[in-house]
Amino acid sequence: DVPAEPAPAAAPAAPAKEKEEEMEVTVLIDVNLGMKTSLRLTPGTSISAAKEMLAKADASGGTKVQEFGLRLPSSDKPLDDWYLIDKWTRELHYCSLAPPVEPANISGKWKMNPVKGGDAACFVLVHEQSGGNETLKGWQEGGIDIWDGHVYGDTVEWKVGGCQIKARLKDNRWRMVDVSAKMDQGWELGPFTGEWVCTVDEAVAAQQAQQQAEAGGVALGEDVEVTIFIDRSLDLSTSMTVKTGSTVWNIKERLAGDDPTGKTQPQDFGLKSTDGTELEDTVQITGAWELEIAMKT
């Protein structure tokens, strides 16, 4: 008999692939309200898969993956669905996919604050959008007109006097950063940061009120104390010294500027007299006064 051939030796088993450890990624749903959730993901998970996990976790079934995006905290733009989440990612932000109908209009009064301290400058910008072109006109407070103003995406620039100003727009065009002012002589001022203060109409009204006070019989320059009640029932109030001839709008600007969070804007509230009448922004201060905050509804 012919001896049977020995069975071939079994191939050595491939080493087991080491499983990637899961990591916790925080997803902020609403930054302002502090709403957030978390996902257990492995590095290399796609944004699409993460969105599906979020949609499935919604017990109401109202969350649809095609209706929202996820972005990194350092970016304003949603990540592509094919983007792979790496092991260093620990936070994502929920964001809308719907593009704005047109870029946000930046018309209004802007206050440029020096980063390293010093005097601020204010500009009233009129932003015109037509056929994809975005131009700026307006003036610097004090009466100097601006010219050759343009907005290109997140970049804005204009000229005033012998100076060219350039800046980057942030936060859906509500803020300017890296603001620089280059003089015709070649030297630069800055950097500054820019904050939107109020609408063009409100800026014009405040300016007209100031001009009327200067032209009228109100004696400018006399210091008077104005008390503002935030909540009269709690006897919660503040006070400030202002010049006679100042306007209600000037006081509102001062109050908003004293908010350390920077969230209070003068157009968000009104001031009323002791008889409950809400005062127009152009009303002038003629002496010591008591006022009360009137929130806009």
Tab-separated table of C-alpha atoms in Angstrom:
chain	number	residue	atom	x	y	z
A	1	ASP	CA	0.000	0.000	0.000
A	2	VAL	CA	1.113	3.515	-0.821
A	3	PRO	CA	1.245	5.560	2.368
A	4	ALA	CA	-1.154	8.532	2.409
A	5	GLU	CA	0.405	11.938	2.009
A	6	PRO	CA	0.441	13.937	5.206
A	7	ALA	CA	-2.154	16.726	5.389
A	8	PRO	CA	-0.683	20.173	4.752
A	9	ALA	CA	0.026	22.145	7.873
A	10	ALA	CA	-2.579	24.769	8.673
A	11	ALA	CA	-1.542	28.324	7.843
A	12	PRO	CA	-0.770	30.391	10.906
A	13	ALA	CA	-3.732	32.509	11.969
A	14	ALA	CA	-3.471	36.194	11.117
A	15	PRO	CA	-2.914	38.299	14.187
A	16	ALA	CA	-6.146	39.768	15.437
A	17	LYS	CA	-6.530	43.412	14.430
A	18	GLU	CA	-6.349	45.603	17.442
A	19	LYS	CA	-9.706	47.288	17.930
A	20	GLU	CA	-9.615	51.062	18.014
A	21	GLU	CA	-10.677	52.374	21.395
A	22	GLU	CA	-13.856	54.378	21.501
A	23	MET	CA	-13.700	58.022	22.485
A	24	GLU	CA	-16.313	60.455	23.711
A	25	VAL	CA	-17.118	63.387	21.424
A	26	THR	CA	-19.271	66.226	22.751
A	27	VAL	CA	-21.787	67.687	20.286
A	28	LEU	CA	-23.026	71.198	21.110
A	29	ILE	CA	-26.603	71.599	19.881
A	30	ASP	CA	-27.072	75.224	21.011
A	31	VAL	CA	-24.061	77.119	22.354
A	32	ASN	CA	-26.130	79.986	23.799
A	33	LEU	CA	-28.466	77.678	25.746
A	34	GLY	CA	-25.716	75.225	26.713
A	35	MET	CA	-27.568	72.296	25.081
A	36	LYS	CA	-25.260	69.411	24.261
A	37	THR	CA	-25.040	65.647	23.937
A	38	SER	CA	-22.212	63.157	23.486
A	39	LEU	CA	-21.370	60.297	21.146
A	40	ARG	CA	-19.122	57.244	21.628
A	41	LEU	CA	-17.093	57.041	18.419
A	42	THR	CA	-14.002	55.298	17.133
A	43	PRO	CA	-11.382	57.327	15.265
A	44	GLY	CA	-12.165	57.193	11.549
A	45	THR	CA	-15.937	57.470	11.982
A	46	SER	CA	-17.415	59.599	9.213
A	47	ILE	CA	-19.460	62.734	9.798
A	48	SER	CA	-22.309	60.986	7.980
A	49	ALA	CA	-22.274	58.129	10.512
A	50	ALA	CA	-22.134	60.562	13.432
A	51	LYS	CA	-25.154	62.436	12.053
A	52	GLU	CA	-27.080	59.159	11.722
A	53	MET	CA	-26.333	58.369	15.364
A	54	LEU	CA	-27.657	61.776	16.418
A	55	ALA	CA	-30.800	61.356	14.312
A	56	LYS	CA	-31.505	57.891	15.774
A	57	ALA	CA	-31.070	59.249	19.304
A	58	ASP	CA	-33.919	61.731	18.751
A	59	ALA	CA	-36.955	59.974	20.226
A	60	SER	CA	-39.314	62.350	18.419
A	61	GLY	CA	-37.959	61.318	15.027
A	62	GLY	CA	-37.848	64.958	13.968
A	63	THR	CA	-34.094	65.090	13.327
A	64	LYS	CA	-33.205	64.358	9.686
A	65	VAL	CA	-29.565	63.865	8.663
A	66	GLN	CA	-30.053	65.900	5.498
A	67	GLU	CA	-31.254	68.925	7.476
A	68	PHE	CA	-28.208	69.667	9.639
A	69	GLY	CA	-24.440	69.609	9.611
A	70	LEU	CA	-21.559	69.263	12.057
A	71	ARG	CA	-18.636	71.652	12.242
A	72	LEU	CA	-15.415	72.035	14.193
A	73	PRO	CA	-15.408	74.684	16.965
A	74	SER	CA	-12.774	76.675	15.054
A	75	SER	CA	-14.791	76.882	11.817
A	76	ASP	CA	-18.085	78.402	10.683
A	77	LYS	CA	-18.566	75.867	7.870
A	78	PRO	CA	-20.092	72.359	8.159
A	79	LEU	CA	-17.798	69.410	7.518
A	80	ASP	CA	-18.405	67.218	4.473
A	81	ASP	CA	-20.297	63.988	5.198
A	82	TRP	CA	-17.284	61.938	4.082
A	83	TYR	CA	-14.924	63.696	6.523
A	84	LEU	CA	-13.365	61.209	8.978
A	85	ILE	CA	-13.247	62.177	12.635
A	86	ASP	CA	-9.710	61.752	13.983
A	87	LYS	CA	-8.617	60.750	17.470
A	88	TRP	CA	-7.922	64.359	18.498
A	89	THR	CA	-11.484	65.537	17.877
A	90	ARG	CA	-13.344	65.925	21.158
A	91	GLU	CA	-15.992	68.502	20.239
A	92	LEU	CA	-18.314	69.176	17.305
A	93	HIS	CA	-20.989	71.830	16.857
A	94	TYR	CA	-24.442	71.303	15.348
A	95	CYS	CA	-25.047	73.782	12.506
A	96	SER	CA	-27.540	74.594	9.785
A	97	LEU	CA	-26.953	73.534	6.195
A	98	ALA	CA	-29.264	76.162	4.736
A	99	PRO	CA	-27.163	78.855	3.047
A	100	PRO	CA	-28.284	82.456	3.561
A	101	VAL	CA	-30.274	83.961	0.712
A	102	GLU	CA	-27.568	86.598	0.446
A	103	PRO	CA	-24.607	87.573	2.621
A	104	ALA	CA	-25.576	89.411	5.783
A	105	ASN	CA	-25.805	93.171	5.328
A	106	ILE	CA	-23.363	95.059	7.553
A	107	SER	CA	-25.019	98.492	7.340
A	108	GLY	CA	-24.913	100.356	10.632
A	109	LYS	CA	-22.687	102.139	13.086
A	110	TRP	CA	-19.444	100.281	13.811
A	111	LYS	CA	-17.132	101.016	16.711
A	112	MET	CA	-13.437	100.245	16.198
A	113	ASN	CA	-11.715	99.503	19.509
A	114	PRO	CA	-7.884	99.470	19.705
A	115	VAL	CA	-6.664	96.056	20.883
A	116	LYS	CA	-3.892	97.638	22.983
A	117	GLY	CA	-5.947	100.499	24.386
A	118	GLY	CA	-6.510	104.038	23.196
A	119	ASP	CA	-9.278	106.027	21.557
A	120	ALA	CA	-11.975	104.236	19.562
A	121	ALA	CA	-13.258	105.422	16.187
A	122	CYS	CA	-16.816	105.055	14.877
A	123	PHE	CA	-17.974	104.641	11.287
A	124	VAL	CA	-21.478	104.590	9.845
A	125	LEU	CA	-21.421	102.124	6.933
A	126	VAL	CA	-24.087	101.826	4.236
A	127	HIS	CA	-23.771	98.386	2.626
A	128	GLU	CA	-25.257	98.023	-0.856
A	129	GLN	CA	-25.668	94.578	-2.480
A	130	SER	CA	-26.542	94.232	-6.151
A	131	GLY	CA	-25.880	91.473	-8.666
A	132	GLY	CA	-23.205	89.860	-6.531
A	133	ASN	CA	-21.358	93.148	-5.977
A	134	GLU	CA	-21.088	94.499	-2.446
A	135	THR	CA	-20.061	98.120	-1.952
A	136	LEU	CA	-19.773	100.447	1.028
A	137	LYS	CA	-20.324	104.139	1.495
A	138	GLY	CA	-20.934	106.219	4.600
A	139	TRP	CA	-18.901	108.397	6.921
A	140	GLN	CA	-16.672	108.503	9.946
A	141	GLU	CA	-18.250	110.189	12.955
A	142	GLY	CA	-17.134	113.769	12.677
A	143	GLY	CA	-18.290	114.160	9.086
A	144	ILE	CA	-15.541	112.649	6.910
A	145	ASP	CA	-17.041	110.601	4.057
A	146	ILE	CA	-15.693	107.142	3.269
A	147	TRP	CA	-15.096	106.027	-0.329
A	148	ASP	CA	-13.949	103.068	-2.425
A	149	GLY	CA	-15.577	100.651	0.028
A	150	HIS	CA	-16.019	96.980	-0.859
A	151	VAL	CA	-16.944	93.657	0.735
A	152	TYR	CA	-15.359	90.503	-0.694
A	153	GLY	CA	-16.622	87.426	1.159
A	154	ASP	CA	-15.291	87.825	4.695
A	155	THR	CA	-12.964	90.710	3.784
A	156	VAL	CA	-14.039	94.349	4.033
A	157	GLU	CA	-12.154	97.517	3.124
A	158	TRP	CA	-12.782	101.227	2.650
A	159	LYS	CA	-10.899	104.526	2.457
A	160	VAL	CA	-11.371	107.622	4.575
A	161	GLY	CA	-9.249	110.736	4.296
A	162	GLY	CA	-5.678	109.578	3.688
A	163	CYS	CA	-6.203	106.140	5.186
A	164	GLN	CA	-7.216	102.678	3.939
A	165	ILE	CA	-8.970	100.376	6.388
A	166	LYS	CA	-9.079	96.600	6.019
A	167	ALA	CA	-10.710	93.970	8.222
A	168	ARG	CA	-12.058	90.422	8.369
A	169	LEU	CA	-15.711	89.738	9.152
A	170	LYS	CA	-16.618	87.101	11.749
A	171	ASP	CA	-19.720	85.691	13.442
A	172	ASN	CA	-21.994	86.015	10.403
A	173	ARG	CA	-20.691	89.533	9.798
A	174	TRP	CA	-21.582	90.910	13.229
A	175	ARG	CA	-17.944	91.476	14.206
A	176	MET	CA	-14.691	92.630	12.580
A	177	VAL	CA	-11.231	91.324	13.507
A	178	ASP	CA	-7.686	92.097	12.344
A	179	VAL	CA	-8.757	95.665	11.592
A	180	SER	CA	-5.832	97.745	10.327
A	181	ALA	CA	-5.572	101.321	9.102
A	182	LYS	CA	-2.772	102.065	6.625
A	183	MET	CA	-1.919	105.712	6.063
A	184	ASP	CA	-0.888	107.103	2.683
A	185	GLN	CA	2.526	107.835	4.218
A	186	GLY	CA	3.026	104.076	4.668
A	187	TRP	CA	2.687	103.626	8.421
A	188	GLU	CA	-0.098	101.601	10.012
A	189	LEU	CA	-2.434	101.998	12.964
A	190	GLY	CA	-3.931	99.076	14.827
A	191	PRO	CA	-4.851	96.379	15.266
A	192	PHE	CA	-8.469	97.105	16.161
A	193	THR	CA	-11.585	95.018	16.652
A	194	GLY	CA	-14.925	96.195	15.270
A	195	GLU	CA	-18.344	95.782	16.867
A	196	TRP	CA	-21.744	96.561	15.344
A	197	VAL	CA	-23.516	99.155	17.515
A	198	CYS	CA	-26.803	100.188	15.895
A	199	THR	CA	-28.633	100.738	12.619
A	200	VAL	CA	-27.889	103.609	10.248
A	201	ASP	CA	-31.229	105.270	11.111
A	202	GLU	CA	-30.485	105.120	14.834
A	203	ALA	CA	-26.999	106.539	14.297
A	204	VAL	CA	-28.405	109.392	12.198
A	205	ALA	CA	-31.100	110.141	14.814
A	206	ALA	CA	-28.507	110.328	17.583
A	207	GLN	CA	-26.297	112.586	15.467
A	208	GLN	CA	-29.210	114.908	14.643
A	209	ALA	CA	-30.179	115.123	18.300
A	210	GLN	CA	-26.627	116.096	19.182
A	211	GLN	CA	-26.586	118.762	16.476
A	212	GLN	CA	-29.934	120.148	17.662
A	213	ALA	CA	-28.629	120.346	21.200
A	214	GLU	CA	-25.542	122.219	20.069
A	215	ALA	CA	-27.611	124.635	17.957
A	216	GLY	CA	-30.402	125.115	20.516
A	217	GLY	CA	-30.633	126.877	23.818
A	218	VAL	CA	-29.573	123.898	25.934
A	219	ALA	CA	-26.387	124.659	27.814
A	220	LEU	CA	-23.916	121.919	26.957
A	221	GLY	CA	-21.193	120.969	29.357
A	222	GLU	CA	-23.013	121.117	32.702
A	223	ASP	CA	-22.682	117.821	34.588
A	224	VAL	CA	-25.915	116.314	35.929
A	225	GLU	CA	-26.647	112.960	37.545
A	226	VAL	CA	-29.112	110.564	35.942
A	227	THR	CA	-30.446	107.574	37.894
A	228	ILE	CA	-31.603	104.552	35.898
A	229	PHE	CA	-33.767	101.915	37.585
A	230	ILE	CA	-33.183	98.406	36.231
A	231	ASP	CA	-35.942	97.001	38.492
A	232	ARG	CA	-37.792	99.544	40.617
A	233	SER	CA	-39.590	96.859	42.650
A	234	LEU	CA	-36.213	95.527	43.826
A	235	ASP	CA	-34.750	99.034	44.136
A	236	LEU	CA	-32.075	97.936	41.661
A	237	SER	CA	-30.566	100.971	39.968
A	238	THR	CA	-27.416	102.546	38.601
A	239	SER	CA	-26.422	106.146	38.034
A	240	MET	CA	-24.161	108.114	35.736
A	241	THR	CA	-23.009	111.663	35.232
A	242	VAL	CA	-23.862	113.117	31.823
A	243	LYS	CA	-23.718	116.500	30.151
A	244	THR	CA	-26.872	118.530	29.688
A	245	GLY	CA	-27.840	118.281	26.050
A	246	SER	CA	-26.991	114.564	25.938
A	247	THR	CA	-29.711	112.367	24.485
A	248	VAL	CA	-31.540	109.266	25.648
A	249	TRP	CA	-29.604	107.397	22.957
A	250	ASN	CA	-26.294	108.563	24.494
A	251	ILE	CA	-27.367	107.143	27.860
A	252	LYS	CA	-28.403	103.839	26.259
A	253	GLU	CA	-24.991	103.612	24.591
A	254	ARG	CA	-23.299	104.150	27.958
A	255	LEU	CA	-25.432	101.472	29.618
A	256	ALA	CA	-24.742	98.975	26.825
A	257	GLY	CA	-21.025	99.734	26.946
A	258	ASP	CA	-20.947	98.952	30.692
A	259	ASP	CA	-22.182	95.380	30.111
A	260	PRO	CA	-19.042	93.200	30.564
A	261	THR	CA	-20.561	90.428	28.420
A	262	GLY	CA	-20.919	92.757	25.429
A	263	LYS	CA	-24.354	91.261	24.687
A	264	THR	CA	-26.447	94.349	25.502
A	265	GLN	CA	-27.113	96.598	22.517
A	266	PRO	CA	-28.726	100.059	22.830
A	267	GLN	CA	-31.451	99.165	20.335
A	268	ASP	CA	-32.560	96.232	22.535
A	269	PHE	CA	-34.159	98.385	25.241
A	270	GLY	CA	-35.744	101.748	25.860
A	271	LEU	CA	-35.873	104.268	28.703
A	272	LYS	CA	-39.057	105.627	30.248
A	273	SER	CA	-39.743	108.530	32.566
A	274	THR	CA	-41.260	108.280	36.041
A	275	ASP	CA	-44.785	108.608	34.598
A	276	GLY	CA	-44.235	105.477	32.458
A	277	THR	CA	-43.824	107.258	29.115
A	278	GLU	CA	-41.180	105.658	26.901
A	279	LEU	CA	-38.859	108.367	25.624
A	280	GLU	CA	-37.687	108.866	22.068
A	281	ASP	CA	-33.952	108.363	21.563
A	282	THR	CA	-33.621	112.016	20.525
A	283	VAL	CA	-34.975	113.442	23.818
A	284	GLN	CA	-32.340	115.655	25.459
A	285	ILE	CA	-31.288	115.676	29.097
A	286	THR	CA	-31.769	119.119	30.656
A	287	GLY	CA	-31.123	118.309	34.316
A	288	ALA	CA	-30.983	115.592	36.976
A	289	TRP	CA	-33.419	112.846	36.055
A	290	GLU	CA	-34.790	109.462	37.045
A	291	LEU	CA	-35.350	106.940	34.256
A	292	GLU	CA	-36.362	103.295	34.084
A	293	ILE	CA	-35.344	100.500	31.727
A	294	ALA	CA	-38.099	99.488	29.280
A	295	MET	CA	-37.303	96.190	27.582
A	296	LYS	CA	-38.337	95.761	23.949
A	297	THR	CA	-40.950	93.041	23.358
